[in-house]
C-alpha cells in the first residue's frame, strides 16, 4: 500500500529500525532514535542497489517520488544513482537533463512558496476588514464589558457593517463615518447617529491598539456635528402630556402609530419592547401583557397589567394588524415589526408646543408623575422593569401585580384627564366594554 502524509506523520520509532514501502522501490526507514530516512532500491545490470535521499520531512513525499522517478530513469540508461551520489562523473547529455529537472524543481518550489505567501496575505486582509475586526472587538471587548451589549450588536449589524464592512480597517475615512451617521440622521434618529459614532470610535481605538491602523476616523468627527447630546432628565408636565397626545391624535400619522405612542405612555415600557411585541404575549382574558426575557433589557420576563384603556387599544390594534403575529407589523411585510425609527419619525413630524424630548422620556414622565401622586416607589420601579436591590427585592416575588394594576388604571385615567376636550378624538373606537367601571 502506498504511503500517505498522514501515515508518515504517525510512524513511531521502535526498539529496532523498520521500513514502510511506498511504490517503485521507494521506502521510508524509521530509526530507533525517531529519524525517518528516504531510501530507494533498484536494479542495475541484474544487481540490486540502494541509494539514500535524506530525512523526512525535509524531503516531502512528493519530492521523494520525483527523486525515485529520476533515479529509475538513470538506472534505465545504465547509470548508477548510487555512484552518481558518490560524485562519479555525469555524462554531458545526462547533465543537461539533470540541470533541467533541477531548474523545474526550483521553479515549482518557488511557485508553491508564492502561493502560500499570497494565501497568508489574503487571510490577513480578510481578518483586517471592518466586518471581521468588528466581530473580534465585540467578542473580546464590547460584550464582556457591557451589561447590555445587544444595542452595540444592533448598531454594528444595522449600520456599521453594511456601510463599511468590506473595507480594510486602515482604509476607512472620515467621509465613510459621516456617510453612516448622515444616513441614520435621515431616518430621523439623531441620537442613534451619535451612538453609532461613539461605537465606531471605540472600535477604531481597539484597532489602533492592535496596530491595524494609526488613525481613528470616528474620533475625528466631533459629536456636536452629529447631534446635541440630550439630557436624560426630561419629564413632561401633566399639561405637556395632554398637549402631546392631542397633537398625536389630531395628526395624519397612521392610527396604529398613534395607539403605539399612547401605549408607550400607559404601559411604561421601552420602545423596543413595544414595537417587537407579538399577539401571543397579550392575554385579553387576564388583561396582562407578558414580555419574554429575551426582549427585555435585563433578560428577565416582565408582566404588564393592562388598564381598560390599554386593553381597548390592543383590541383595536388586533384589527389593524392584518393577521400578523406582530402587534405592529411593517407596512412592507407582515413577517416583521415596524422599524425602530418609525415612532421617532412620526413624532418629529408633529408641530408641538412641547419641549424637546425623546420617546424614552415617556417612562421618566410616568415615574415622576406617579411619585408625585404618592404611589409606592417599589410598584413604580417594578412597572419600569427595574430590579429592586437588597432585602426589598427578596420580598418582591409577587411583583405587586394587584397594586400595579390599580396604579396603572389610575395612571390611564389621569392621562385621559389631561387630554381635556380632545377625548373624543383620543378614544376613537376603543369600545364601551373596556370603558366600564
PDB file of N, CA and C in Angstrom, residues 155-249:
ATOM      1  N   UNK A 155     -26.258  48.073  16.475  1.00  0.00           N
ATOM      2  CA  UNK A 155     -25.605  49.167  15.739  1.00  0.00           C
ATOM      3  C   UNK A 155     -24.629  48.609  14.706  1.00  0.00           C
ATOM      4  N   UNK A 156     -23.857  47.605  15.105  1.00  0.00           N
ATOM      5  CA  UNK A 156     -22.895  47.002  14.169  1.00  0.00           C
ATOM      6  C   UNK A 156     -23.623  46.365  12.989  1.00  0.00           C
ATOM      7  N   UNK A 157     -24.655  45.578  13.279  1.00  0.00           N
ATOM      8  CA  UNK A 157     -25.344  44.830  12.230  1.00  0.00           C
ATOM      9  C   UNK A 157     -26.194  45.718  11.322  1.00  0.00           C
ATOM     10  N   UNK A 158     -26.764  46.766  11.896  1.00  0.00           N
ATOM     11  CA  UNK A 158     -27.707  47.573  11.129  1.00  0.00           C
ATOM     12  C   UNK A 158     -27.021  48.642  10.288  1.00  0.00           C
ATOM     13  N   UNK A 159     -25.938  49.247  10.777  1.00  0.00           N
ATOM     14  CA  UNK A 159     -25.362  50.389  10.081  1.00  0.00           C
ATOM     15  C   UNK A 159     -23.873  50.283   9.782  1.00  0.00           C
ATOM     16  N   UNK A 160     -23.067  49.852  10.757  1.00  0.00           N
ATOM     17  CA  UNK A 160     -21.611  49.878  10.566  1.00  0.00           C
ATOM     18  C   UNK A 160     -21.162  48.846   9.532  1.00  0.00           C
ATOM     19  N   UNK A 161     -21.533  47.592   9.723  1.00  0.00           N
ATOM     20  CA  UNK A 161     -21.086  46.537   8.799  1.00  0.00           C
ATOM     21  C   UNK A 161     -21.667  46.716   7.397  1.00  0.00           C
ATOM     22  N   UNK A 162     -22.981  47.018   7.250  1.00  0.00           N
ATOM     23  CA  UNK A 162     -23.483  47.280   5.888  1.00  0.00           C
ATOM     24  C   UNK A 162     -22.792  48.474   5.224  1.00  0.00           C
ATOM     25  N   UNK A 163     -22.359  49.449   6.024  1.00  0.00           N
ATOM     26  CA  UNK A 163     -21.749  50.655   5.455  1.00  0.00           C
ATOM     27  C   UNK A 163     -20.305  50.488   5.040  1.00  0.00           C
ATOM     28  N   UNK A 164     -19.479  49.886   5.900  1.00  0.00           N
ATOM     29  CA  UNK A 164     -18.038  49.795   5.618  1.00  0.00           C
ATOM     30  C   UNK A 164     -17.475  48.413   5.928  1.00  0.00           C
ATOM     31  N   UNK A 165     -18.333  47.405   6.048  1.00  0.00           N
ATOM     32  CA  UNK A 165     -17.882  46.072   6.473  1.00  0.00           C
ATOM     33  C   UNK A 165     -16.811  45.461   5.600  1.00  0.00           C
ATOM     34  N   UNK A 166     -16.856  45.706   4.296  1.00  0.00           N
ATOM     35  CA  UNK A 166     -15.891  45.090   3.383  1.00  0.00           C
ATOM     36  C   UNK A 166     -14.588  45.873   3.264  1.00  0.00           C
ATOM     37  N   UNK A 167     -14.530  47.043   3.867  1.00  0.00           N
ATOM     38  CA  UNK A 167     -13.313  47.856   3.787  1.00  0.00           C
ATOM     39  C   UNK A 167     -12.267  47.384   4.783  1.00  0.00           C
ATOM     40  N   UNK A 168     -10.993  47.620   4.438  1.00  0.00           N
ATOM     41  CA  UNK A 168      -9.924  47.394   5.390  1.00  0.00           C
ATOM     42  C   UNK A 168     -10.022  48.443   6.501  1.00  0.00           C
ATOM     43  N   UNK A 169      -9.728  48.022   7.717  1.00  0.00           N
ATOM     44  CA  UNK A 169      -9.786  48.952   8.856  1.00  0.00           C
ATOM     45  C   UNK A 169      -8.996  50.226   8.559  1.00  0.00           C
ATOM     46  N   UNK A 170      -7.805  50.061   7.999  1.00  0.00           N
ATOM     47  CA  UNK A 170      -6.921  51.206   7.756  1.00  0.00           C
ATOM     48  C   UNK A 170      -7.408  52.103   6.632  1.00  0.00           C
ATOM     49  N   UNK A 171      -8.386  51.628   5.831  1.00  0.00           N
ATOM     50  CA  UNK A 171      -8.856  52.411   4.681  1.00  0.00           C
ATOM     51  C   UNK A 171     -10.099  53.230   4.969  1.00  0.00           C
ATOM     52  N   UNK A 172     -10.700  53.060   6.143  1.00  0.00           N
ATOM     53  CA  UNK A 172     -11.921  53.804   6.475  1.00  0.00           C
ATOM     54  C   UNK A 172     -11.577  55.269   6.730  1.00  0.00           C
ATOM     55  N   UNK A 173     -12.359  56.158   6.152  1.00  0.00           N
ATOM     56  CA  UNK A 173     -12.095  57.591   6.239  1.00  0.00           C
ATOM     57  C   UNK A 173     -13.173  58.313   7.045  1.00  0.00           C
ATOM     58  N   UNK A 174     -12.914  59.566   7.327  1.00  0.00           N
ATOM     59  CA  UNK A 174     -13.913  60.405   7.994  1.00  0.00           C
ATOM     60  C   UNK A 174     -15.173  60.492   7.146  1.00  0.00           C
ATOM     61  N   UNK A 175     -14.999  60.565   5.840  1.00  0.00           N
ATOM     62  CA  UNK A 175     -16.148  60.623   4.927  1.00  0.00           C
ATOM     63  C   UNK A 175     -17.027  59.385   5.080  1.00  0.00           C
ATOM     64  N   UNK A 176     -16.413  58.224   5.269  1.00  0.00           N
ATOM     65  CA  UNK A 176     -17.184  56.995   5.473  1.00  0.00           C
ATOM     66  C   UNK A 176     -18.020  57.072   6.750  1.00  0.00           C
ATOM     67  N   UNK A 177     -17.415  57.579   7.811  1.00  0.00           N
ATOM     68  CA  UNK A 177     -18.130  57.702   9.087  1.00  0.00           C
ATOM     69  C   UNK A 177     -19.305  58.663   8.941  1.00  0.00           C
ATOM     70  N   UNK A 178     -19.067  59.799   8.292  1.00  0.00           N
ATOM     71  CA  UNK A 178     -20.136  60.790   8.106  1.00  0.00           C
ATOM     72  C   UNK A 178     -21.253  60.237   7.224  1.00  0.00           C
ATOM     73  N   UNK A 179     -20.903  59.418   6.231  1.00  0.00           N
ATOM     74  CA  UNK A 179     -21.940  58.827   5.370  1.00  0.00           C
ATOM     75  C   UNK A 179     -22.873  57.948   6.190  1.00  0.00           C
ATOM     76  N   UNK A 180     -22.307  57.207   7.140  1.00  0.00           N
ATOM     77  CA  UNK A 180     -23.127  56.337   8.000  1.00  0.00           C
ATOM     78  C   UNK A 180     -24.006  57.173   8.925  1.00  0.00           C
ATOM     79  N   UNK A 181     -23.414  58.142   9.607  1.00  0.00           N
ATOM     80  CA  UNK A 181     -24.196  58.953  10.552  1.00  0.00           C
ATOM     81  C   UNK A 181     -25.234  59.805   9.832  1.00  0.00           C
ATOM     82  N   UNK A 182     -24.905  60.310   8.638  1.00  0.00           N
ATOM     83  CA  UNK A 182     -25.875  61.113   7.884  1.00  0.00           C
ATOM     84  C   UNK A 182     -27.075  60.267   7.472  1.00  0.00           C
ATOM     85  N   UNK A 183     -26.822  59.000   7.103  1.00  0.00           N
ATOM     86  CA  UNK A 183     -27.921  58.116   6.710  1.00  0.00           C
ATOM     87  C   UNK A 183     -28.844  57.841   7.897  1.00  0.00           C
ATOM     88  N   UNK A 184     -28.263  57.695   9.080  1.00  0.00           N
ATOM     89  CA  UNK A 184     -29.073  57.464  10.282  1.00  0.00           C
ATOM     90  C   UNK A 184     -29.886  58.708  10.624  1.00  0.00           C
ATOM     91  N   UNK A 185     -29.265  59.879  10.506  1.00  0.00           N
ATOM     92  CA  UNK A 185     -29.982  61.133  10.777  1.00  0.00           C
ATOM     93  C   UNK A 185     -31.136  61.329   9.799  1.00  0.00           C
ATOM     94  N   UNK A 186     -30.943  60.858   8.574  1.00  0.00           N
ATOM     95  CA  UNK A 186     -32.006  60.976   7.570  1.00  0.00           C
ATOM     96  C   UNK A 186     -33.225  60.149   7.951  1.00  0.00           C
ATOM     97  N   UNK A 187     -33.029  59.162   8.808  1.00  0.00           N
ATOM     98  CA  UNK A 187     -34.156  58.365   9.302  1.00  0.00           C
ATOM     99  C   UNK A 187     -34.842  59.050  10.481  1.00  0.00           C
ATOM    100  N   UNK A 188     -34.329  60.199  10.862  1.00  0.00           N
ATOM    101  CA  UNK A 188     -34.902  60.926  11.993  1.00  0.00           C
ATOM    102  C   UNK A 188     -34.405  60.450  13.336  1.00  0.00           C
ATOM    103  N   UNK A 189     -33.212  59.871  13.363  1.00  0.00           N
ATOM    104  CA  UNK A 189     -32.674  59.301  14.603  1.00  0.00           C
ATOM    105  C   UNK A 189     -31.306  59.905  14.916  1.00  0.00           C
ATOM    106  N   UNK A 190     -31.301  61.194  15.257  1.00  0.00           N
ATOM    107  CA  UNK A 190     -30.037  61.893  15.527  1.00  0.00           C
ATOM    108  C   UNK A 190     -29.266  61.256  16.678  1.00  0.00           C
ATOM    109  N   UNK A 191     -29.975  60.892  17.738  1.00  0.00           N
ATOM    110  CA  UNK A 191     -29.286  60.318  18.883  1.00  0.00           C
ATOM    111  C   UNK A 191     -28.688  58.952  18.549  1.00  0.00           C
ATOM    112  N   UNK A 192     -29.375  58.176  17.704  1.00  0.00           N
ATOM    113  CA  UNK A 192     -28.822  56.896  17.260  1.00  0.00           C
ATOM    114  C   UNK A 192     -27.568  57.104  16.419  1.00  0.00           C
ATOM    115  N   UNK A 193     -27.577  58.178  15.625  1.00  0.00           N
ATOM    116  CA  UNK A 193     -26.385  58.506  14.830  1.00  0.00           C
ATOM    117  C   UNK A 193     -25.205  58.806  15.744  1.00  0.00           C
ATOM    118  N   UNK A 194     -25.471  59.531  16.819  1.00  0.00           N
ATOM    119  CA  UNK A 194     -24.409  59.858  17.770  1.00  0.00           C
ATOM    120  C   UNK A 194     -23.915  58.595  18.474  1.00  0.00           C
ATOM    121  N   UNK A 195     -24.819  57.712  18.844  1.00  0.00           N
ATOM    122  CA  UNK A 195     -24.426  56.447  19.482  1.00  0.00           C
ATOM    123  C   UNK A 195     -23.573  55.603  18.534  1.00  0.00           C
ATOM    124  N   UNK A 196     -23.939  55.597  17.256  1.00  0.00           N
ATOM    125  CA  UNK A 196     -23.187  54.819  16.260  1.00  0.00           C
ATOM    126  C   UNK A 196     -21.779  55.374  16.106  1.00  0.00           C
ATOM    127  N   UNK A 197     -21.663  56.685  16.077  1.00  0.00           N
ATOM    128  CA  UNK A 197     -20.324  57.305  16.009  1.00  0.00           C
ATOM    129  C   UNK A 197     -19.507  56.908  17.221  1.00  0.00           C
ATOM    130  N   UNK A 198     -20.113  56.870  18.395  1.00  0.00           N
ATOM    131  CA  UNK A 198     -19.384  56.517  19.616  1.00  0.00           C
ATOM    132  C   UNK A 198     -18.924  55.054  19.597  1.00  0.00           C
ATOM    133  N   UNK A 199     -19.782  54.176  19.068  1.00  0.00           N
ATOM    134  CA  UNK A 199     -19.396  52.762  18.951  1.00  0.00           C
ATOM    135  C   UNK A 199     -18.218  52.622  17.989  1.00  0.00           C
ATOM    136  N   UNK A 200     -18.272  53.318  16.861  1.00  0.00           N
ATOM    137  CA  UNK A 200     -17.176  53.254  15.887  1.00  0.00           C
ATOM    138  C   UNK A 200     -15.888  53.839  16.473  1.00  0.00           C
ATOM    139  N   UNK A 201     -16.007  54.859  17.286  1.00  0.00           N
ATOM    140  CA  UNK A 201     -14.826  55.451  17.925  1.00  0.00           C
ATOM    141  C   UNK A 201     -14.129  54.419  18.811  1.00  0.00           C
ATOM    142  N   UNK A 202     -14.906  53.662  19.580  1.00  0.00           N
ATOM    143  CA  UNK A 202     -14.333  52.627  20.453  1.00  0.00           C
ATOM    144  C   UNK A 202     -13.753  51.481  19.640  1.00  0.00           C
ATOM    145  N   UNK A 203     -14.432  51.126  18.549  1.00  0.00           N
ATOM    146  CA  UNK A 203     -13.956  50.061  17.672  1.00  0.00           C
ATOM    147  C   UNK A 203     -12.588  50.403  17.080  1.00  0.00           C
ATOM    148  N   UNK A 204     -12.429  51.626  16.575  1.00  0.00           N
ATOM    149  CA  UNK A 204     -11.165  52.019  15.947  1.00  0.00           C
ATOM    150  C   UNK A 204     -10.063  52.256  16.978  1.00  0.00           C
ATOM    151  N   UNK A 205     -10.444  52.629  18.186  1.00  0.00           N
ATOM    152  CA  UNK A 205      -9.439  52.755  19.240  1.00  0.00           C
ATOM    153  C   UNK A 205      -8.795  51.402  19.520  1.00  0.00           C
ATOM    154  N   UNK A 206      -9.615  50.349  19.491  1.00  0.00           N
ATOM    155  CA  UNK A 206      -9.080  48.993  19.701  1.00  0.00           C
ATOM    156  C   UNK A 206      -8.231  48.562  18.505  1.00  0.00           C
ATOM    157  N   UNK A 207      -8.639  48.976  17.306  1.00  0.00           N
ATOM    158  CA  UNK A 207      -7.854  48.649  16.108  1.00  0.00           C
ATOM    159  C   UNK A 207      -6.478  49.299  16.165  1.00  0.00           C
ATOM    160  N   UNK A 208      -6.411  50.521  16.693  1.00  0.00           N
ATOM    161  CA  UNK A 208      -5.121  51.192  16.857  1.00  0.00           C
ATOM    162  C   UNK A 208      -4.259  50.437  17.858  1.00  0.00           C
ATOM    163  N   UNK A 209      -4.882  49.988  18.942  1.00  0.00           N
ATOM    164  CA  UNK A 209      -4.139  49.230  19.954  1.00  0.00           C
ATOM    165  C   UNK A 209      -3.597  47.926  19.380  1.00  0.00           C
ATOM    166  N   UNK A 210      -4.300  47.362  18.412  1.00  0.00           N
ATOM    167  CA  UNK A 210      -3.874  46.115  17.776  1.00  0.00           C
ATOM    168  C   UNK A 210      -2.994  46.370  16.545  1.00  0.00           C
ATOM    169  N   UNK A 211      -2.628  47.630  16.344  1.00  0.00           N
ATOM    170  CA  UNK A 211      -1.703  48.033  15.278  1.00  0.00           C
ATOM    171  C   UNK A 211      -2.230  47.697  13.883  1.00  0.00           C
ATOM    172  N   UNK A 212      -3.560  47.778  13.711  1.00  0.00           N
ATOM    173  CA  UNK A 212      -4.151  47.581  12.397  1.00  0.00           C
ATOM    174  C   UNK A 212      -4.351  48.896  11.670  1.00  0.00           C
ATOM    175  N   UNK A 213      -4.286  49.993  12.388  1.00  0.00           N
ATOM    176  CA  UNK A 213      -4.388  51.321  11.795  1.00  0.00           C
ATOM    177  C   UNK A 213      -3.766  52.328  12.744  1.00  0.00           C
ATOM    178  N   UNK A 214      -3.463  53.493  12.230  1.00  0.00           N
ATOM    179  CA  UNK A 214      -2.892  54.552  13.070  1.00  0.00           C
ATOM    180  C   UNK A 214      -3.854  55.719  13.253  1.00  0.00           C
ATOM    181  N   UNK A 215      -5.049  55.616  12.637  1.00  0.00           N
ATOM    182  CA  UNK A 215      -5.964  56.761  12.610  1.00  0.00           C
ATOM    183  C   UNK A 215      -7.354  56.319  13.020  1.00  0.00           C
ATOM    184  N   UNK A 216      -8.023  57.135  13.843  1.00  0.00           N
ATOM    185  CA  UNK A 216      -9.391  56.863  14.288  1.00  0.00           C
ATOM    186  C   UNK A 216     -10.326  57.844  13.581  1.00  0.00           C
ATOM    187  N   UNK A 217     -10.956  57.438  12.465  1.00  0.00           N
ATOM    188  CA  UNK A 217     -11.792  58.374  11.706  1.00  0.00           C
ATOM    189  C   UNK A 217     -13.031  58.826  12.463  1.00  0.00           C
ATOM    190  N   UNK A 218     -13.539  57.989  13.364  1.00  0.00           N
ATOM    191  CA  UNK A 218     -14.728  58.371  14.127  1.00  0.00           C
ATOM    192  C   UNK A 218     -14.398  59.427  15.171  1.00  0.00           C
ATOM    193  N   UNK A 219     -13.195  59.327  15.746  1.00  0.00           N
ATOM    194  CA  UNK A 219     -12.776  60.329  16.733  1.00  0.00           C
ATOM    195  C   UNK A 219     -12.582  61.691  16.089  1.00  0.00           C
ATOM    196  N   UNK A 220     -12.299  61.701  14.788  1.00  0.00           N
ATOM    197  CA  UNK A 220     -12.092  62.963  14.078  1.00  0.00           C
ATOM    198  C   UNK A 220     -13.405  63.692  13.810  1.00  0.00           C
ATOM    199  N   UNK A 221     -14.535  63.004  13.999  1.00  0.00           N
ATOM    200  CA  UNK A 221     -15.850  63.618  13.804  1.00  0.00           C
ATOM    201  C   UNK A 221     -16.367  64.086  15.162  1.00  0.00           C
ATOM    202  N   UNK A 222     -16.442  65.386  15.353  1.00  0.00           N
ATOM    203  CA  UNK A 222     -16.907  65.929  16.625  1.00  0.00           C
ATOM    204  C   UNK A 222     -18.372  65.536  16.857  1.00  0.00           C
ATOM    205  N   UNK A 223     -18.698  65.177  18.082  1.00  0.00           N
ATOM    206  CA  UNK A 223     -20.065  64.779  18.414  1.00  0.00           C
ATOM    207  C   UNK A 223     -21.071  65.882  18.088  1.00  0.00           C
ATOM    208  N   UNK A 224     -20.651  67.149  18.281  1.00  0.00           N
ATOM    209  CA  UNK A 224     -21.574  68.256  18.054  1.00  0.00           C
ATOM    210  C   UNK A 224     -21.969  68.405  16.582  1.00  0.00           C
ATOM    211  N   UNK A 225     -21.162  67.806  15.671  1.00  0.00           N
ATOM    212  CA  UNK A 225     -21.506  67.856  14.257  1.00  0.00           C
ATOM    213  C   UNK A 225     -22.578  66.829  13.898  1.00  0.00           C
ATOM    214  N   UNK A 226     -22.850  65.891  14.799  1.00  0.00           N
ATOM    215  CA  UNK A 226     -23.841  64.842  14.538  1.00  0.00           C
ATOM    216  C   UNK A 226     -25.154  65.156  15.242  1.00  0.00           C
ATOM    217  N   UNK A 227     -25.093  65.389  16.541  1.00  0.00           N
ATOM    218  CA  UNK A 227     -26.289  65.688  17.314  1.00  0.00           C
ATOM    219  C   UNK A 227     -25.874  66.270  18.648  1.00  0.00           C
ATOM    220  N   UNK A 228     -26.767  67.021  19.240  1.00  0.00           N
ATOM    221  CA  UNK A 228     -26.537  67.550  20.576  1.00  0.00           C
ATOM    222  C   UNK A 228     -26.992  66.509  21.584  1.00  0.00           C
ATOM    223  N   UNK A 229     -26.065  66.088  22.423  1.00  0.00           N
ATOM    224  CA  UNK A 229     -26.419  65.084  23.426  1.00  0.00           C
ATOM    225  C   UNK A 229     -27.512  65.636  24.322  1.00  0.00           C
ATOM    226  N   UNK A 230     -28.611  64.911  24.439  1.00  0.00           N
ATOM    227  CA  UNK A 230     -29.761  65.389  25.206  1.00  0.00           C
ATOM    228  C   UNK A 230     -29.661  64.959  26.660  1.00  0.00           C
ATOM    229  N   UNK A 231     -30.096  65.828  27.513  1.00  0.00           N
ATOM    230  CA  UNK A 231     -30.121  65.487  28.933  1.00  0.00           C
ATOM    231  C   UNK A 231     -31.143  64.383  29.161  1.00  0.00           C
ATOM    232  N   UNK A 232     -30.822  63.450  30.015  1.00  0.00           N
ATOM    233  CA  UNK A 232     -31.718  62.337  30.263  1.00  0.00           C
ATOM    234  C   UNK A 232     -32.598  62.576  31.479  1.00  0.00           C
ATOM    235  N   UNK A 233     -32.840  63.867  31.829  1.00  0.00           N
ATOM    236  CA  UNK A 233     -33.685  64.138  32.987  1.00  0.00           C
ATOM    237  C   UNK A 233     -34.994  64.819  32.586  1.00  0.00           C
ATOM    238  N   UNK A 234     -35.375  64.684  31.306  1.00  0.00           N
ATOM    239  CA  UNK A 234     -36.597  65.324  30.837  1.00  0.00           C
ATOM    240  C   UNK A 234     -37.817  64.522  31.290  1.00  0.00           C
ATOM    241  N   UNK A 235     -38.731  65.193  31.919  1.00  0.00           N
ATOM    242  CA  UNK A 235     -40.019  64.601  32.273  1.00  0.00           C
ATOM    243  C   UNK A 235     -41.090  65.627  31.921  1.00  0.00           C
ATOM    244  N   UNK A 236     -42.072  65.221  31.139  1.00  0.00           N
ATOM    245  CA  UNK A 236     -43.128  66.134  30.732  1.00  0.00           C
ATOM    246  C   UNK A 236     -44.038  66.460  31.915  1.00  0.00           C
ATOM    247  N   UNK A 237     -44.585  67.660  31.902  1.00  0.00           N
ATOM    248  CA  UNK A 237     -45.588  68.010  32.902  1.00  0.00           C
ATOM    249  C   UNK A 237     -46.913  67.393  32.488  1.00  0.00           C
ATOM    250  N   UNK A 238     -47.873  67.365  33.391  1.00  0.00           N
ATOM    251  CA  UNK A 238     -49.185  66.807  33.049  1.00  0.00           C
ATOM    252  C   UNK A 238     -49.824  67.598  31.911  1.00  0.00           C
ATOM    253  N   UNK A 239     -49.615  68.928  31.886  1.00  0.00           N
ATOM    254  CA  UNK A 239     -50.151  69.754  30.811  1.00  0.00           C
ATOM    255  C   UNK A 239     -49.510  69.378  29.477  1.00  0.00           C
ATOM    256  N   UNK A 240     -48.185  69.120  29.492  1.00  0.00           N
ATOM    257  CA  UNK A 240     -47.483  68.746  28.262  1.00  0.00           C
ATOM    258  C   UNK A 240     -47.915  67.368  27.770  1.00  0.00           C
ATOM    259  N   UNK A 241     -48.255  66.473  28.698  1.00  0.00           N
ATOM    260  CA  UNK A 241     -48.762  65.157  28.294  1.00  0.00           C
ATOM    261  C   UNK A 241     -50.046  65.317  27.485  1.00  0.00           C
ATOM    262  N   UNK A 242     -50.941  66.182  27.953  1.00  0.00           N
ATOM    263  CA  UNK A 242     -52.187  66.428  27.236  1.00  0.00           C
ATOM    264  C   UNK A 242     -51.947  67.033  25.868  1.00  0.00           C
ATOM    265  N   UNK A 243     -51.078  68.051  25.802  1.00  0.00           N
ATOM    266  CA  UNK A 243     -50.775  68.691  24.520  1.00  0.00           C
ATOM    267  C   UNK A 243     -50.190  67.686  23.527  1.00  0.00           C
ATOM    268  N   UNK A 244     -49.299  66.851  24.014  1.00  0.00           N
ATOM    269  CA  UNK A 244     -48.636  65.885  23.145  1.00  0.00           C
ATOM    270  C   UNK A 244     -49.635  64.885  22.580  1.00  0.00           C
ATOM    271  N   UNK A 245     -50.488  64.312  23.439  1.00  0.00           N
ATOM    272  CA  UNK A 245     -51.447  63.316  22.966  1.00  0.00           C
ATOM    273  C   UNK A 245     -52.483  63.927  22.023  1.00  0.00           C
ATOM    274  N   UNK A 246     -52.910  65.158  22.290  1.00  0.00           N
ATOM    275  CA  UNK A 246     -53.854  65.813  21.368  1.00  0.00           C
ATOM    276  C   UNK A 246     -53.203  65.987  19.997  1.00  0.00           C
ATOM    277  N   UNK A 247     -51.947  66.408  20.008  1.00  0.00           N
ATOM    278  CA  UNK A 247     -51.241  66.596  18.732  1.00  0.00           C
ATOM    279  C   UNK A 247     -51.074  65.279  17.988  1.00  0.00           C
ATOM    280  N   UNK A 248     -50.806  64.219  18.732  1.00  0.00           N
ATOM    281  CA  UNK A 248     -50.631  62.901  18.101  1.00  0.00           C
ATOM    282  C   UNK A 248     -51.904  62.451  17.418  1.00  0.00           C
ATOM    283  N   UNK A 249     -53.042  62.523  18.134  1.00  0.00           N
ATOM    284  CA  UNK A 249     -54.279  62.005  17.579  1.00  0.00           C
ATOM    285  C   UNK A 249     -54.894  62.918  16.524  1.00  0.00           C
TER     286      UNK A 249
END
